[in-house]
Amino acid sequence: MKNLKNLLFVALFFTSAMVLGQTKVSGTVVDETGEPLPSASVVEKGTSNGTSADFNGVFTLTTESDSGTIVVSFVGYKSIEVSFSSSKTKLGNITLAEDGNLLEEVVVVGKGVIDLAGGRKTPVAVSTIKAAEIQKKIGTQDVTMTLVNTPSVYVAGQAGGYGDSRMAVRGFEQDNTAYLLNGQPINGMEDGKMYWSNWSGINDIASAIQIQRGLGASKLAISSVGGTTNFVTKTTDKRKGGYFYGGVANDSYFKSTLFYSTGKSEKGFGTSVMFSHWQGEGYNEGTKGQGQTYFISFGYTPNETHNFNFLITGAPQWHDQNFSKNISTYLQYGRKYNNNWGTYQGEYLTERRNFYHKPVMNLNWDFKISDDTNLSTVLYGSWGRGGGTGGRGRRERTADGYIDYSAIYNKNAKATDGLGINFGNDTYITRASMNLHSWYGVVSNLETKINDNLVFNVGLDLRTYYGEHFRVVEDFHGLTSWKENIRLRDQNNNHQTYGSFGTHKQVTTTRSMQANPWDALFADFEQKDKIAYSNDERISYGGIFAQLEYATEDFSTFFQGSLSQQRHQRFDYYQYADQTLIDGTSTQATGALPAGIEDGVTSEKISNVGYNAKGGIGYNVNENSKVFANAGFYSRQPYHDNIFPAFNNQINPFSENEKILSLEAGYTYSSSNFRSNVNLYRTSWKNRVTNSSNFVGGLIQNTLGFGVEQLHQGIEIDFSTRLLNDQLRLKGFTSIGDWQYKGSAISRVQDEDQNIISETPVDVDGGKVGDAAQFTLGLGLDYNFTQDFSADIDWRYYNGLYADVGPVKTNLELPSYDIVDIGASYRLKIGEDNKSLNFRLNMNNAFNEVYLSDLRTNIVAGDTNADGTDWNGIDTANQGYFGLGRTWNFSVRYRF
């Protein structure tokens, strides 16, 4: 009994000693916006004793000593050390700062197909903008504006209206930069272009945007000449909660957003939903707009092996447009002048409205086959419906240039039986040029770790696309019907003469459709209701890709290759006199209309094979310095619109694969509070087909250049540092480019109806590439006055900006300019469970700089078309856009 008491006493003594020697340390891990970081790692320094934060970022760690240090870390953020003692065990909020350009932490699904720079050890030139920065600074701007504070990025076209901006990377326009949404390619299949109005809600649903300039890290069989931009959307949040957002801005802009996530249940299910609405009058006259965004994400994680996420999103919108005009016109009527609108009986009407609805669905599946092998797959589909409006017939204008709808209605009222005829009886309608498509695809990537140093990837990229293009009546303006006489072509694509059956046709329609994205989604038109043109195309694409990367602690190298085949075929239902195929065979004509009208004329099938090959090396010089060099060669198939540039079934004899050779090298220096990158690049691009347009004499003239070579080379520098105990963040960038056309080209000018006006050879050697500033410089300051109050300022300078006129020998340089944006943020905490009210005020172009953002003509003093007067050295006969003046926006976000 005595021995038992002694044993119990000893046990009690050691237990008491252990308990007395233990300390419970607690706190909450958050990011710089105050958002919790679920599953953040908390480890007692020098030991293996650690824990993870819960969904609200809260942790409790029991230590074996009454004082010491814990190390707090989270993927993509800088780790920090925090001291504790027996008198300081409640550490409160522990804020982690973003670590450079890392992005891994925001990717919940699809890691294998969302090619982020952090997923490959061999570096690339990259910049990342995360959700907090997007939400803070985007305001009422297009999502492209989130990237303006990065090297070699230029954004223009904002003055056209909501969603009409364009973005160039290293001097390459949008059709030559790859854009991906959760691994899904979203560049237009026909022309490679991006229409940002179709993606107006992407700033609401993005977790992050990463732009990889140049060759990039993408493994897909795509040619990212300028770079690759990855939009990583929210998936199913692990944390339960949400937010409500309300924002106002200049020109009667208003936006509201509601987001909520159920969080992941114990059985692995979760749902996130978001809805938003916006509307505004537009900065320029006649540029009203309105739209919505919806986003629904269902996640399911049945076990550690599988992870699924289904997403559907869309951004139906309409916005009225402003086109480029002579500088003299702006000087006469004001820089906000837009002549595409007018009034009728006190009601606002517009001739130019873009309307579109593009629902997107995708299903991501991550399959952990083993500890060393993973399969990621995304199945996707999108259905685009909408178009753009314009005038057709005899337009009337007021003395100050606006559309005179009263005069139009009066003339239309005089038409016999309410029948309008295209340029036949002084009548007028608003037409809608429709662009419909159905797009389906799959991207899959298998990654296997061969050993500790060697990783192999192989995958496929399959797509099928069917597009429809036609015109219909949008508004009769008092007429009851509309008739057109259409010139038809023979089997050799030549226009036939008027006067006999089969050489022309007449279309009379009584149907119209309102320019509304929801109406367009469900509208269905018969061939007899289509005017001006009607043609479809089918594009099929198949690609395979593979990558092998070898990496040690200090050295990495990779090789990547892809092979793809693209098929094109065009179907014309409108402009051919019979159904004779281009290859000389015939099909049976049917229907009461002239042969070929109902069933269409089919082009021959065009098939092109392309390939990519790129490789590189990276080396860690020391713990602070890294260097890399990459090289790539692309043989890229021409776009559909370059194969059929005359808008008929005639195949462009100049359409051959474009040849791209790209070289780049970089150096990165990073320390505990400073990071800098230096990148060099040289890209040679041959066999190009270029396209530019002007609004001349009331018509849009399209200029195409064939066989063009471009040479782009330059240097990029960026840095960021934290000072004053991390209260002050200083960042900056510069890019110096030399972008030129080489050799000669063939220039073809067409009007709005695709009729060829002229075709001539031109010498373009040494001509400057336009539409993007070749020299940029930027500085930014972010200062945290307190944990909850901060202010920021960004300054950007642009020089070496030339007119967007395609390949020319001598181009017109625009005046240089600089922009200052300022903002302030304040967070008001509510309760103790991370609820808060977040206030944000932005003022863009704070000093109201007056500048030309882009020009569409190249008129110099002494030219036939010159005015003889100038604005800052630019002849006022030139057409283009002034940039936006001072704008502002204010928002409140309630997080719960």
mmCIF file of C-alpha atoms in Angstrom, residues 64-281:
data_model
loop_
_atom_site.group_PDB
_atom_site.id
_atom_site.type_symbol
_atom_site.label_atom_id
_atom_site.label_comp_id
_atom_site.label_asym_id
_atom_site.label_seq_id
_atom_site.Cartn_x
_atom_site.Cartn_y
_atom_site.Cartn_z
ATOM 1 C CA GLU A 64 6.506 22.773 -23.417
ATOM 2 C CA SER A 65 8.067 25.996 -22.163
ATOM 3 C CA ASP A 66 6.731 29.216 -20.740
ATOM 4 C CA SER A 67 8.498 31.417 -23.322
ATOM 5 C CA GLY A 68 9.790 31.072 -26.854
ATOM 6 C CA THR A 69 8.973 31.736 -30.495
ATOM 7 C CA ILE A 70 6.404 30.370 -32.906
ATOM 8 C CA VAL A 71 6.766 30.340 -36.687
ATOM 9 C CA VAL A 72 3.557 31.154 -38.592
ATOM 10 C CA SER A 73 3.378 30.295 -42.287
ATOM 11 C CA PHE A 74 0.924 29.917 -45.131
ATOM 12 C CA VAL A 75 1.617 28.968 -48.748
ATOM 13 C CA GLY A 76 2.104 32.104 -50.840
ATOM 14 C CA TYR A 77 2.790 34.339 -47.813
ATOM 15 C CA LYS A 78 5.928 35.339 -45.989
ATOM 16 C CA SER A 79 6.497 33.354 -42.801
ATOM 17 C CA ILE A 80 6.938 35.368 -39.621
ATOM 18 C CA GLU A 81 8.209 34.639 -36.126
ATOM 19 C CA VAL A 82 6.272 35.777 -33.068
ATOM 20 C CA SER A 83 7.567 35.680 -29.500
ATOM 21 C CA PHE A 84 5.427 34.500 -26.588
ATOM 22 C CA SER A 85 5.828 34.251 -22.817
ATOM 23 C CA SER A 86 3.761 33.210 -19.846
ATOM 24 C CA SER A 87 2.549 36.803 -19.599
ATOM 25 C CA LYS A 88 1.900 37.059 -23.346
ATOM 26 C CA THR A 89 0.013 34.008 -24.554
ATOM 27 C CA LYS A 90 -2.836 35.704 -26.416
ATOM 28 C CA LEU A 91 -1.163 37.032 -29.544
ATOM 29 C CA GLY A 92 -4.226 38.540 -31.250
ATOM 30 C CA ASN A 93 -4.231 38.955 -35.033
ATOM 31 C CA ILE A 94 -1.049 37.782 -36.759
ATOM 32 C CA THR A 95 -0.909 39.348 -40.235
ATOM 33 C CA LEU A 96 0.967 37.593 -43.028
ATOM 34 C CA ALA A 97 2.137 39.522 -46.088
ATOM 35 C CA GLU A 98 2.039 38.154 -49.615
ATOM 36 C CA ASP A 99 5.265 36.553 -50.751
ATOM 37 C CA GLY A 100 6.153 38.057 -54.091
ATOM 38 C CA ASN A 101 4.367 36.428 -56.996
ATOM 39 C CA LEU A 102 3.314 33.117 -55.459
ATOM 40 C CA LEU A 103 -0.259 32.062 -56.068
ATOM 41 C CA GLU A 104 -0.643 28.456 -54.962
ATOM 42 C CA GLU A 105 -2.858 29.249 -52.000
ATOM 43 C CA VAL A 106 -5.789 30.462 -54.097
ATOM 44 C CA VAL A 107 -6.064 27.361 -56.272
ATOM 45 C CA VAL A 108 -8.570 24.930 -54.802
ATOM 46 C CA VAL A 109 -9.158 22.733 -57.855
ATOM 47 C CA GLY A 110 -7.646 22.198 -61.271
ATOM 48 C CA LYS A 111 -4.037 22.601 -60.151
ATOM 49 C CA GLY A 112 -2.822 20.494 -63.036
ATOM 50 C CA VAL A 113 -4.523 22.508 -65.775
ATOM 51 C CA ILE A 114 -4.234 26.002 -64.280
ATOM 52 C CA ASP A 115 -0.643 26.642 -65.304
ATOM 53 C CA LEU A 116 0.663 29.049 -62.706
ATOM 54 C CA ALA A 117 4.272 30.140 -62.484
ATOM 55 C CA GLY A 118 4.646 28.580 -59.036
ATOM 56 C CA GLY A 119 3.790 25.179 -60.442
ATOM 57 C CA ARG A 120 7.063 25.007 -62.356
ATOM 58 C CA LYS A 121 10.444 25.525 -60.709
ATOM 59 C CA THR A 122 12.109 27.010 -63.805
ATOM 60 C CA PRO A 123 11.137 30.699 -63.606
ATOM 61 C CA VAL A 124 9.305 32.975 -66.057
ATOM 62 C CA ALA A 125 8.609 36.712 -66.135
ATOM 63 C CA VAL A 126 5.450 36.969 -64.048
ATOM 64 C CA SER A 127 3.221 39.354 -62.078
ATOM 65 C CA THR A 128 0.291 38.365 -59.860
ATOM 66 C CA ILE A 129 -2.642 40.450 -58.684
ATOM 67 C CA LYS A 130 -4.697 38.827 -55.939
ATOM 68 C CA ALA A 131 -8.352 39.286 -55.044
ATOM 69 C CA ALA A 132 -7.720 41.890 -52.348
ATOM 70 C CA GLU A 133 -5.853 44.137 -54.785
ATOM 71 C CA ILE A 134 -8.449 43.615 -57.532
ATOM 72 C CA GLN A 135 -11.343 44.498 -55.261
ATOM 73 C CA LYS A 136 -9.493 47.466 -53.827
ATOM 74 C CA LYS A 137 -8.492 49.221 -57.046
ATOM 75 C CA ILE A 138 -10.758 48.056 -59.855
ATOM 76 C CA GLY A 139 -13.738 50.298 -59.080
ATOM 77 C CA THR A 140 -15.759 50.849 -62.273
ATOM 78 C CA GLN A 141 -12.903 49.991 -64.630
ATOM 79 C CA ASP A 142 -12.483 46.974 -66.885
ATOM 80 C CA VAL A 143 -10.567 44.071 -65.386
ATOM 81 C CA THR A 144 -7.685 44.895 -67.747
ATOM 82 C CA MET A 145 -6.919 47.930 -65.572
ATOM 83 C CA THR A 146 -5.795 45.655 -62.730
ATOM 84 C CA LEU A 147 -2.665 44.909 -64.773
ATOM 85 C CA VAL A 148 -1.571 48.454 -65.664
ATOM 86 C CA ASN A 149 0.996 48.585 -62.838
ATOM 87 C CA THR A 150 3.038 45.767 -64.360
ATOM 88 C CA PRO A 151 5.848 46.047 -66.936
ATOM 89 C CA SER A 152 5.101 45.980 -70.695
ATOM 90 C CA VAL A 153 1.313 46.169 -70.272
ATOM 91 C CA TYR A 154 -0.675 48.905 -72.015
ATOM 92 C CA VAL A 155 -4.448 49.355 -71.825
ATOM 93 C CA ALA A 156 -6.387 51.516 -74.319
ATOM 94 C CA GLY A 157 -9.932 51.890 -75.622
ATOM 95 C CA GLN A 158 -11.667 52.719 -72.343
ATOM 96 C CA ALA A 159 -13.271 55.766 -73.965
ATOM 97 C CA GLY A 160 -15.237 53.440 -76.251
ATOM 98 C CA GLY A 161 -17.591 52.422 -73.443
ATOM 99 C CA TYR A 162 -17.951 49.891 -70.639
ATOM 100 C CA GLY A 163 -15.982 46.753 -71.527
ATOM 101 C CA ASP A 164 -14.398 48.124 -74.717
ATOM 102 C CA SER A 165 -10.809 48.332 -73.478
ATOM 103 C CA ARG A 166 -7.911 46.552 -75.168
ATOM 104 C CA MET A 167 -4.720 45.248 -73.601
ATOM 105 C CA ALA A 168 -1.304 44.756 -75.211
ATOM 106 C CA VAL A 169 1.592 42.807 -73.672
ATOM 107 C CA ARG A 170 5.125 43.490 -74.891
ATOM 108 C CA GLY A 171 3.548 45.271 -77.842
ATOM 109 C CA PHE A 172 1.450 42.280 -78.905
ATOM 110 C CA GLU A 173 -2.303 42.791 -79.086
ATOM 111 C CA GLN A 174 -4.941 40.639 -77.400
ATOM 112 C CA ASP A 175 -5.206 38.067 -80.195
ATOM 113 C CA ASN A 176 -1.575 37.210 -79.514
ATOM 114 C CA THR A 177 -1.805 36.840 -75.753
ATOM 115 C CA ALA A 178 -3.379 33.676 -74.354
ATOM 116 C CA TYR A 179 -6.187 34.143 -71.814
ATOM 117 C CA LEU A 180 -7.311 31.249 -69.622
ATOM 118 C CA LEU A 181 -10.180 30.893 -67.157
ATOM 119 C CA ASN A 182 -9.424 28.077 -64.692
ATOM 120 C CA GLY A 183 -7.399 26.375 -67.411
ATOM 121 C CA GLN A 184 -10.068 26.955 -70.081
ATOM 122 C CA PRO A 185 -8.897 28.925 -73.166
ATOM 123 C CA ILE A 186 -11.191 31.924 -73.710
ATOM 124 C CA ASN A 187 -9.651 33.808 -76.655
ATOM 125 C CA GLY A 188 -12.056 33.906 -79.589
ATOM 126 C CA MET A 189 -11.652 30.828 -81.763
ATOM 127 C CA GLU A 190 -12.251 32.835 -84.960
ATOM 128 C CA ASP A 191 -9.822 35.701 -84.445
ATOM 129 C CA GLY A 192 -8.128 35.208 -81.077
ATOM 130 C CA LYS A 193 -9.513 38.495 -79.765
ATOM 131 C CA MET A 194 -10.871 39.284 -76.315
ATOM 132 C CA TYR A 195 -14.080 41.219 -75.800
ATOM 133 C CA TRP A 196 -13.935 42.323 -72.186
ATOM 134 C CA SER A 197 -17.588 43.293 -72.091
ATOM 135 C CA ASN A 198 -18.333 39.545 -72.237
ATOM 136 C CA TRP A 199 -16.261 39.130 -69.067
ATOM 137 C CA SER A 200 -17.447 42.190 -67.166
ATOM 138 C CA GLY A 201 -17.997 40.145 -64.005
ATOM 139 C CA ILE A 202 -14.601 38.510 -63.872
ATOM 140 C CA ASN A 203 -13.282 41.033 -61.327
ATOM 141 C CA ASP A 204 -16.056 39.880 -58.953
ATOM 142 C CA ILE A 205 -15.264 36.179 -59.206
ATOM 143 C CA ALA A 206 -11.468 36.214 -59.554
ATOM 144 C CA SER A 207 -9.334 34.890 -56.716
ATOM 145 C CA ALA A 208 -6.287 36.131 -58.578
ATOM 146 C CA ILE A 209 -4.966 37.160 -61.981
ATOM 147 C CA GLN A 210 -1.499 36.097 -63.021
ATOM 148 C CA ILE A 211 0.149 37.457 -66.151
ATOM 149 C CA GLN A 212 3.126 35.519 -67.449
ATOM 150 C CA ARG A 213 4.880 37.681 -70.008
ATOM 151 C CA GLY A 214 6.533 35.982 -72.940
ATOM 152 C CA LEU A 215 6.830 32.199 -73.133
ATOM 153 C CA GLY A 216 5.084 31.629 -69.806
ATOM 154 C CA ALA A 217 4.495 28.384 -67.942
ATOM 155 C CA SER A 218 1.465 27.133 -69.875
ATOM 156 C CA LYS A 219 1.727 23.568 -71.131
ATOM 157 C CA LEU A 220 -1.183 23.879 -73.573
ATOM 158 C CA ALA A 221 -0.697 23.752 -77.316
ATOM 159 C CA ILE A 222 -1.256 27.507 -77.531
ATOM 160 C CA SER A 223 1.058 30.188 -78.806
ATOM 161 C CA SER A 224 1.329 32.822 -76.132
ATOM 162 C CA VAL A 225 3.406 35.282 -78.139
ATOM 163 C CA GLY A 226 2.901 38.219 -75.798
ATOM 164 C CA GLY A 227 2.219 36.143 -72.717
ATOM 165 C CA THR A 228 -0.389 34.129 -70.843
ATOM 166 C CA THR A 229 -2.963 35.623 -68.490
ATOM 167 C CA ASN A 230 -4.591 33.225 -66.042
ATOM 168 C CA PHE A 231 -7.876 34.185 -64.394
ATOM 169 C CA VAL A 232 -8.303 31.957 -61.350
ATOM 170 C CA THR A 233 -11.888 32.160 -60.111
ATOM 171 C CA LYS A 234 -13.300 31.534 -56.696
ATOM 172 C CA THR A 235 -14.290 27.934 -56.159
ATOM 173 C CA THR A 236 -16.167 26.513 -53.218
ATOM 174 C CA ASP A 237 -14.852 28.366 -50.170
ATOM 175 C CA LYS A 238 -13.784 26.300 -47.191
ATOM 176 C CA ARG A 239 -14.902 29.068 -44.861
ATOM 177 C CA LYS A 240 -18.554 29.756 -44.165
ATOM 178 C CA GLY A 241 -19.510 33.368 -44.725
ATOM 179 C CA GLY A 242 -19.770 36.017 -47.362
ATOM 180 C CA TYR A 243 -20.029 39.692 -48.105
ATOM 181 C CA PHE A 244 -22.321 42.380 -49.433
ATOM 182 C CA TYR A 245 -20.864 45.109 -51.618
ATOM 183 C CA GLY A 246 -22.303 48.442 -52.688
ATOM 184 C CA GLY A 247 -20.471 50.967 -54.852
ATOM 185 C CA VAL A 248 -21.140 54.305 -56.512
ATOM 186 C CA ALA A 249 -19.062 56.296 -58.988
ATOM 187 C CA ASN A 250 -19.003 59.189 -61.389
ATOM 188 C CA ASP A 251 -21.674 59.438 -64.101
ATOM 189 C CA SER A 252 -24.458 57.793 -62.070
ATOM 190 C CA TYR A 253 -22.681 54.460 -61.751
ATOM 191 C CA PHE A 254 -24.016 51.987 -59.187
ATOM 192 C CA LYS A 255 -23.102 48.408 -58.393
ATOM 193 C CA SER A 256 -24.253 45.892 -55.794
ATOM 194 C CA THR A 257 -22.908 42.397 -55.120
ATOM 195 C CA LEU A 258 -23.872 39.575 -52.762
ATOM 196 C CA PHE A 259 -21.581 36.588 -52.148
ATOM 197 C CA TYR A 260 -22.138 33.679 -49.787
ATOM 198 C CA SER A 261 -20.422 30.368 -49.148
ATOM 199 C CA THR A 262 -21.815 27.512 -47.096
ATOM 200 C CA GLY A 263 -18.327 26.254 -46.311
ATOM 201 C CA LYS A 264 -17.311 22.621 -46.660
ATOM 202 C CA SER A 265 -19.476 20.197 -44.700
ATOM 203 C CA GLU A 266 -18.107 17.156 -42.885
ATOM 204 C CA LYS A 267 -19.191 15.053 -45.868
ATOM 205 C CA GLY A 268 -17.212 17.234 -48.260
ATOM 206 C CA PHE A 269 -19.997 19.278 -49.870
ATOM 207 C CA GLY A 270 -19.981 23.026 -50.289
ATOM 208 C CA THR A 271 -21.607 25.767 -52.341
ATOM 209 C CA SER A 272 -20.600 29.330 -53.168
ATOM 210 C CA VAL A 273 -22.906 31.756 -54.958
ATOM 211 C CA MET A 274 -22.580 35.344 -56.105
ATOM 212 C CA PHE A 275 -24.901 37.773 -57.868
ATOM 213 C CA SER A 276 -24.243 41.355 -58.862
ATOM 214 C CA HIS A 277 -25.880 44.171 -60.783
ATOM 215 C CA TRP A 278 -24.334 47.328 -62.240
ATOM 216 C CA GLN A 279 -25.479 50.284 -64.312
ATOM 217 C CA GLY A 280 -24.171 53.669 -65.329
ATOM 218 C CA GLU A 281 -24.448 56.587 -67.737
#
